[in-house]
Amino acid sequence: YVAGLMDTDGSFSLKKENRSSKTGSISPVFTPMILITMVDCRAIYYIMNNFVGGSTCVVNAKTASNGFCYRFSINSKKNVQRFLEKIMPFLTVKKEAAQELLNFCTTKLTSNRKKGTSPEELLFKETVYERIKKLNYGVYKSSLMDLKLLPGDAGDNKAQAAKACSVTD
């Protein structure tokens, strides 16, 4: 259920911010992000009741009739990893972006706080960031084109769905 929600209304990304260090140098900091935003809070509360480690807030939404919506987010490596490991087998549409994010969270990098981020670590993080960014701007549209059509026409599908959803036979 949660994987279906994430495939439709969720997002998997890396947030990139440039921060200055105590030495005055500016370096990028990458934070894993899982977000799902919905007008109806019931699905978000379902996720919160079944997964410890995220947070929720209310955000303005001009397109929502009530003017706001609910947002659930996870942004720590440990919690992102736990969440992804649970839903990964069930994702279809956004599986590649989720896998990239999981790789980011599980790859052990050695950094030295005094010397800063190594060039290898920075390259790894930047590469994953660019891959996720690219996936978020195209793969979802093209993968929908690969969906197989159901046999028959829309009228047949509507009748079949009505019969399947009917409370009386």
PDB file of N, CA and C in Angstrom, residues 26-77:
ATOM      1  N   ILE A  26      33.477  26.766   1.471  1.00  0.00           N
ATOM      2  CA  ILE A  26      32.085  26.396   1.185  1.00  0.00           C
ATOM      3  C   ILE A  26      32.091  25.042   0.492  1.00  0.00           C
ATOM      4  N   SER A  27      31.289  24.123   1.041  1.00  0.00           N
ATOM      5  CA  SER A  27      31.191  22.799   0.425  1.00  0.00           C
ATOM      6  C   SER A  27      29.731  22.348   0.427  1.00  0.00           C
ATOM      7  N   PRO A  28      29.374  21.517  -0.544  1.00  0.00           N
ATOM      8  CA  PRO A  28      27.983  21.045  -0.604  1.00  0.00           C
ATOM      9  C   PRO A  28      27.707  19.979   0.452  1.00  0.00           C
ATOM     10  N   VAL A  29      26.498  20.028   0.993  1.00  0.00           N
ATOM     11  CA  VAL A  29      26.022  19.025   1.937  1.00  0.00           C
ATOM     12  C   VAL A  29      24.793  18.383   1.300  1.00  0.00           C
ATOM     13  N   PHE A  30      24.763  17.053   1.272  1.00  0.00           N
ATOM     14  CA  PHE A  30      23.680  16.309   0.636  1.00  0.00           C
ATOM     15  C   PHE A  30      22.846  15.615   1.708  1.00  0.00           C
ATOM     16  N   THR A  31      21.540  15.818   1.652  1.00  0.00           N
ATOM     17  CA  THR A  31      20.626  15.214   2.613  1.00  0.00           C
ATOM     18  C   THR A  31      19.600  14.364   1.867  1.00  0.00           C
ATOM     19  N   PRO A  32      19.462  13.075   2.229  1.00  0.00           N
ATOM     20  CA  PRO A  32      18.437  12.252   1.577  1.00  0.00           C
ATOM     21  C   PRO A  32      17.042  12.732   1.995  1.00  0.00           C
ATOM     22  N   MET A  33      16.114  12.704   1.045  1.00  0.00           N
ATOM     23  CA  MET A  33      14.754  13.181   1.307  1.00  0.00           C
ATOM     24  C   MET A  33      13.728  12.221   0.712  1.00  0.00           C
ATOM     25  N   ILE A  34      12.782  11.834   1.534  1.00  0.00           N
ATOM     26  CA  ILE A  34      11.593  11.131   1.058  1.00  0.00           C
ATOM     27  C   ILE A  34      10.418  12.004   1.459  1.00  0.00           C
ATOM     28  N   LEU A  35       9.587  12.342   0.487  1.00  0.00           N
ATOM     29  CA  LEU A  35       8.433  13.202   0.741  1.00  0.00           C
ATOM     30  C   LEU A  35       7.178  12.602   0.127  1.00  0.00           C
ATOM     31  N   ILE A  36       6.071  12.808   0.808  1.00  0.00           N
ATOM     32  CA  ILE A  36       4.769  12.524   0.214  1.00  0.00           C
ATOM     33  C   ILE A  36       3.826  13.621   0.694  1.00  0.00           C
ATOM     34  N   THR A  37       3.137  14.236  -0.259  1.00  0.00           N
ATOM     35  CA  THR A  37       2.241  15.352   0.044  1.00  0.00           C
ATOM     36  C   THR A  37       0.859  15.007  -0.475  1.00  0.00           C
ATOM     37  N   MET A  38      -0.135  15.149   0.394  1.00  0.00           N
ATOM     38  CA  MET A  38      -1.506  14.788   0.034  1.00  0.00           C
ATOM     39  C   MET A  38      -2.500  15.730   0.701  1.00  0.00           C
ATOM     40  N   VAL A  39      -3.626  15.934   0.052  1.00  0.00           N
ATOM     41  CA  VAL A  39      -4.690  16.751   0.624  1.00  0.00           C
ATOM     42  C   VAL A  39      -5.399  15.989   1.744  1.00  0.00           C
ATOM     43  N   ASP A  40      -5.616  14.708   1.544  1.00  0.00           N
ATOM     44  CA  ASP A  40      -6.269  13.862   2.547  1.00  0.00           C
ATOM     45  C   ASP A  40      -5.199  13.296   3.474  1.00  0.00           C
ATOM     46  N   CYS A  41      -5.360  13.487   4.768  1.00  0.00           N
ATOM     47  CA  CYS A  41      -4.329  13.091   5.721  1.00  0.00           C
ATOM     48  C   CYS A  41      -4.366  11.613   6.099  1.00  0.00           C
ATOM     49  N   ARG A  42      -5.411  10.884   5.730  1.00  0.00           N
ATOM     50  CA  ARG A  42      -5.546   9.505   6.205  1.00  0.00           C
ATOM     51  C   ARG A  42      -4.395   8.601   5.774  1.00  0.00           C
ATOM     52  N   ALA A  43      -3.941   8.705   4.535  1.00  0.00           N
ATOM     53  CA  ALA A  43      -2.838   7.869   4.065  1.00  0.00           C
ATOM     54  C   ALA A  43      -1.538   8.233   4.784  1.00  0.00           C
ATOM     55  N   ILE A  44      -1.332   9.514   5.020  1.00  0.00           N
ATOM     56  CA  ILE A  44      -0.128   9.945   5.739  1.00  0.00           C
ATOM     57  C   ILE A  44      -0.160   9.431   7.171  1.00  0.00           C
ATOM     58  N   TYR A  45      -1.307   9.490   7.816  1.00  0.00           N
ATOM     59  CA  TYR A  45      -1.407   8.955   9.176  1.00  0.00           C
ATOM     60  C   TYR A  45      -1.209   7.442   9.186  1.00  0.00           C
ATOM     61  N   TYR A  46      -1.654   6.769   8.147  1.00  0.00           N
ATOM     62  CA  TYR A  46      -1.406   5.324   8.040  1.00  0.00           C
ATOM     63  C   TYR A  46       0.100   5.056   8.017  1.00  0.00           C
ATOM     64  N   ILE A  47       0.823   5.823   7.214  1.00  0.00           N
ATOM     65  CA  ILE A  47       2.282   5.652   7.141  1.00  0.00           C
ATOM     66  C   ILE A  47       2.900   5.929   8.508  1.00  0.00           C
ATOM     67  N   MET A  48       2.489   7.002   9.146  1.00  0.00           N
ATOM     68  CA  MET A  48       3.055   7.360  10.447  1.00  0.00           C
ATOM     69  C   MET A  48       2.750   6.314  11.515  1.00  0.00           C
ATOM     70  N   ASN A  49       1.594   5.680  11.428  1.00  0.00           N
ATOM     71  CA  ASN A  49       1.247   4.647  12.402  1.00  0.00           C
ATOM     72  C   ASN A  49       1.998   3.343  12.172  1.00  0.00           C
ATOM     73  N   ASN A  50       2.582   3.184  10.986  1.00  0.00           N
ATOM     74  CA  ASN A  50       3.278   1.939  10.660  1.00  0.00           C
ATOM     75  C   ASN A  50       4.784   2.115  10.466  1.00  0.00           C
ATOM     76  N   PHE A  51       5.269   3.338  10.564  1.00  0.00           N
ATOM     77  CA  PHE A  51       6.697   3.589  10.412  1.00  0.00           C
ATOM     78  C   PHE A  51       7.116   4.706  11.354  1.00  0.00           C
ATOM     79  N   VAL A  52       8.061   4.402  12.234  1.00  0.00           N
ATOM     80  CA  VAL A  52       8.579   5.404  13.154  1.00  0.00           C
ATOM     81  C   VAL A  52       9.826   6.007  12.521  1.00  0.00           C
ATOM     82  N   GLY A  53       9.887   7.309  12.430  1.00  0.00           N
ATOM     83  CA  GLY A  53      11.097   7.915  11.902  1.00  0.00           C
ATOM     84  C   GLY A  53      10.879   9.080  10.976  1.00  0.00           C
ATOM     85  N   GLY A  54       9.661   9.420  10.692  1.00  0.00           N
ATOM     86  CA  GLY A  54       9.397  10.566   9.826  1.00  0.00           C
ATOM     87  C   GLY A  54       8.684  11.652  10.595  1.00  0.00           C
ATOM     88  N   SER A  55       8.398  12.734   9.904  1.00  0.00           N
ATOM     89  CA  SER A  55       7.652  13.820  10.537  1.00  0.00           C
ATOM     90  C   SER A  55       6.610  14.327   9.558  1.00  0.00           C
ATOM     91  N   THR A  56       5.618  15.016  10.082  1.00  0.00           N
ATOM     92  CA  THR A  56       4.557  15.544   9.236  1.00  0.00           C
ATOM     93  C   THR A  56       4.350  17.025   9.532  1.00  0.00           C
ATOM     94  N   CYS A  57       3.871  17.730   8.535  1.00  0.00           N
ATOM     95  CA  CYS A  57       3.550  19.144   8.713  1.00  0.00           C
ATOM     96  C   CYS A  57       2.425  19.505   7.751  1.00  0.00           C
ATOM     97  N   VAL A  58       1.854  20.663   7.965  1.00  0.00           N
ATOM     98  CA  VAL A  58       0.809  21.190   7.091  1.00  0.00           C
ATOM     99  C   VAL A  58       1.458  22.288   6.261  1.00  0.00           C
ATOM    100  N   VAL A  59       1.251  22.230   4.943  1.00  0.00           N
ATOM    101  CA  VAL A  59       1.837  23.225   4.047  1.00  0.00           C
ATOM    102  C   VAL A  59       0.744  23.898   3.221  1.00  0.00           C
ATOM    103  N   ASN A  60       1.001  25.136   2.820  1.00  0.00           N
ATOM    104  CA  ASN A  60       0.062  25.864   1.962  1.00  0.00           C
ATOM    105  C   ASN A  60      -0.007  25.192   0.598  1.00  0.00           C
ATOM    106  N   ALA A  61      -1.202  25.132   0.059  1.00  0.00           N
ATOM    107  CA  ALA A  61      -1.405  24.546  -1.268  1.00  0.00           C
ATOM    108  C   ALA A  61      -2.512  25.331  -1.962  1.00  0.00           C
ATOM    109  N   LYS A  62      -2.120  26.193  -2.865  1.00  0.00           N
ATOM    110  CA  LYS A  62      -3.090  27.037  -3.557  1.00  0.00           C
ATOM    111  C   LYS A  62      -4.072  26.230  -4.391  1.00  0.00           C
ATOM    112  N   THR A  63      -3.641  25.062  -4.880  1.00  0.00           N
ATOM    113  CA  THR A  63      -4.521  24.271  -5.732  1.00  0.00           C
ATOM    114  C   THR A  63      -5.488  23.397  -4.937  1.00  0.00           C
ATOM    115  N   ALA A  64      -5.288  23.255  -3.637  1.00  0.00           N
ATOM    116  CA  ALA A  64      -6.209  22.487  -2.808  1.00  0.00           C
ATOM    117  C   ALA A  64      -7.394  23.365  -2.435  1.00  0.00           C
ATOM    118  N   SER A  65      -8.578  22.796  -2.434  1.00  0.00           N
ATOM    119  CA  SER A  65      -9.776  23.593  -2.159  1.00  0.00           C
ATOM    120  C   SER A  65      -9.766  24.187  -0.757  1.00  0.00           C
ATOM    121  N   ASN A  66      -9.127  23.508   0.193  1.00  0.00           N
ATOM    122  CA  ASN A  66      -9.073  24.035   1.552  1.00  0.00           C
ATOM    123  C   ASN A  66      -7.840  24.921   1.791  1.00  0.00           C
ATOM    124  N   GLY A  67      -6.948  25.024   0.796  1.00  0.00           N
ATOM    125  CA  GLY A  67      -5.796  25.913   0.900  1.00  0.00           C
ATOM    126  C   GLY A  67      -4.554  25.315   1.546  1.00  0.00           C
ATOM    127  N   PHE A  68      -4.633  24.053   1.982  1.00  0.00           N
ATOM    128  CA  PHE A  68      -3.473  23.429   2.591  1.00  0.00           C
ATOM    129  C   PHE A  68      -3.469  21.929   2.299  1.00  0.00           C
ATOM    130  N   CYS A  69      -2.328  21.301   2.553  1.00  0.00           N
ATOM    131  CA  CYS A  69      -2.216  19.852   2.429  1.00  0.00           C
ATOM    132  C   CYS A  69      -1.225  19.355   3.479  1.00  0.00           C
ATOM    133  N   TYR A  70      -1.099  18.055   3.587  1.00  0.00           N
ATOM    134  CA  TYR A  70      -0.248  17.425   4.579  1.00  0.00           C
ATOM    135  C   TYR A  70       0.997  16.871   3.906  1.00  0.00           C
ATOM    136  N   ARG A  71       2.135  17.004   4.578  1.00  0.00           N
ATOM    137  CA  ARG A  71       3.389  16.490   4.025  1.00  0.00           C
ATOM    138  C   ARG A  71       4.083  15.622   5.070  1.00  0.00           C
ATOM    139  N   PHE A  72       4.434  14.412   4.645  1.00  0.00           N
ATOM    140  CA  PHE A  72       5.223  13.498   5.461  1.00  0.00           C
ATOM    141  C   PHE A  72       6.624  13.482   4.880  1.00  0.00           C
ATOM    142  N   SER A  73       7.636  13.578   5.738  1.00  0.00           N
ATOM    143  CA  SER A  73       9.012  13.574   5.239  1.00  0.00           C
ATOM    144  C   SER A  73       9.920  12.737   6.130  1.00  0.00           C
ATOM    145  N   ILE A  74      10.917  12.171   5.471  1.00  0.00           N
ATOM    146  CA  ILE A  74      11.982  11.439   6.155  1.00  0.00           C
ATOM    147  C   ILE A  74      13.278  12.014   5.596  1.00  0.00           C
ATOM    148  N   ASN A  75      14.197  12.414   6.478  1.00  0.00           N
ATOM    149  CA  ASN A  75      15.421  13.017   5.966  1.00  0.00           C
ATOM    150  C   ASN A  75      16.678  12.671   6.763  1.00  0.00           C
ATOM    151  N   SER A  76      16.696  11.532   7.401  1.00  0.00           N
ATOM    152  CA  SER A  76      17.940  11.059   8.008  1.00  0.00           C
ATOM    153  C   SER A  76      18.344   9.781   7.275  1.00  0.00           C
ATOM    154  N   LYS A  77      19.632   9.587   7.089  1.00  0.00           N
ATOM    155  CA  LYS A  77      20.106   8.422   6.336  1.00  0.00           C
ATOM    156  C   LYS A  77      19.565   7.121   6.913  1.00  0.00           C
TER     157      LYS A  77
END
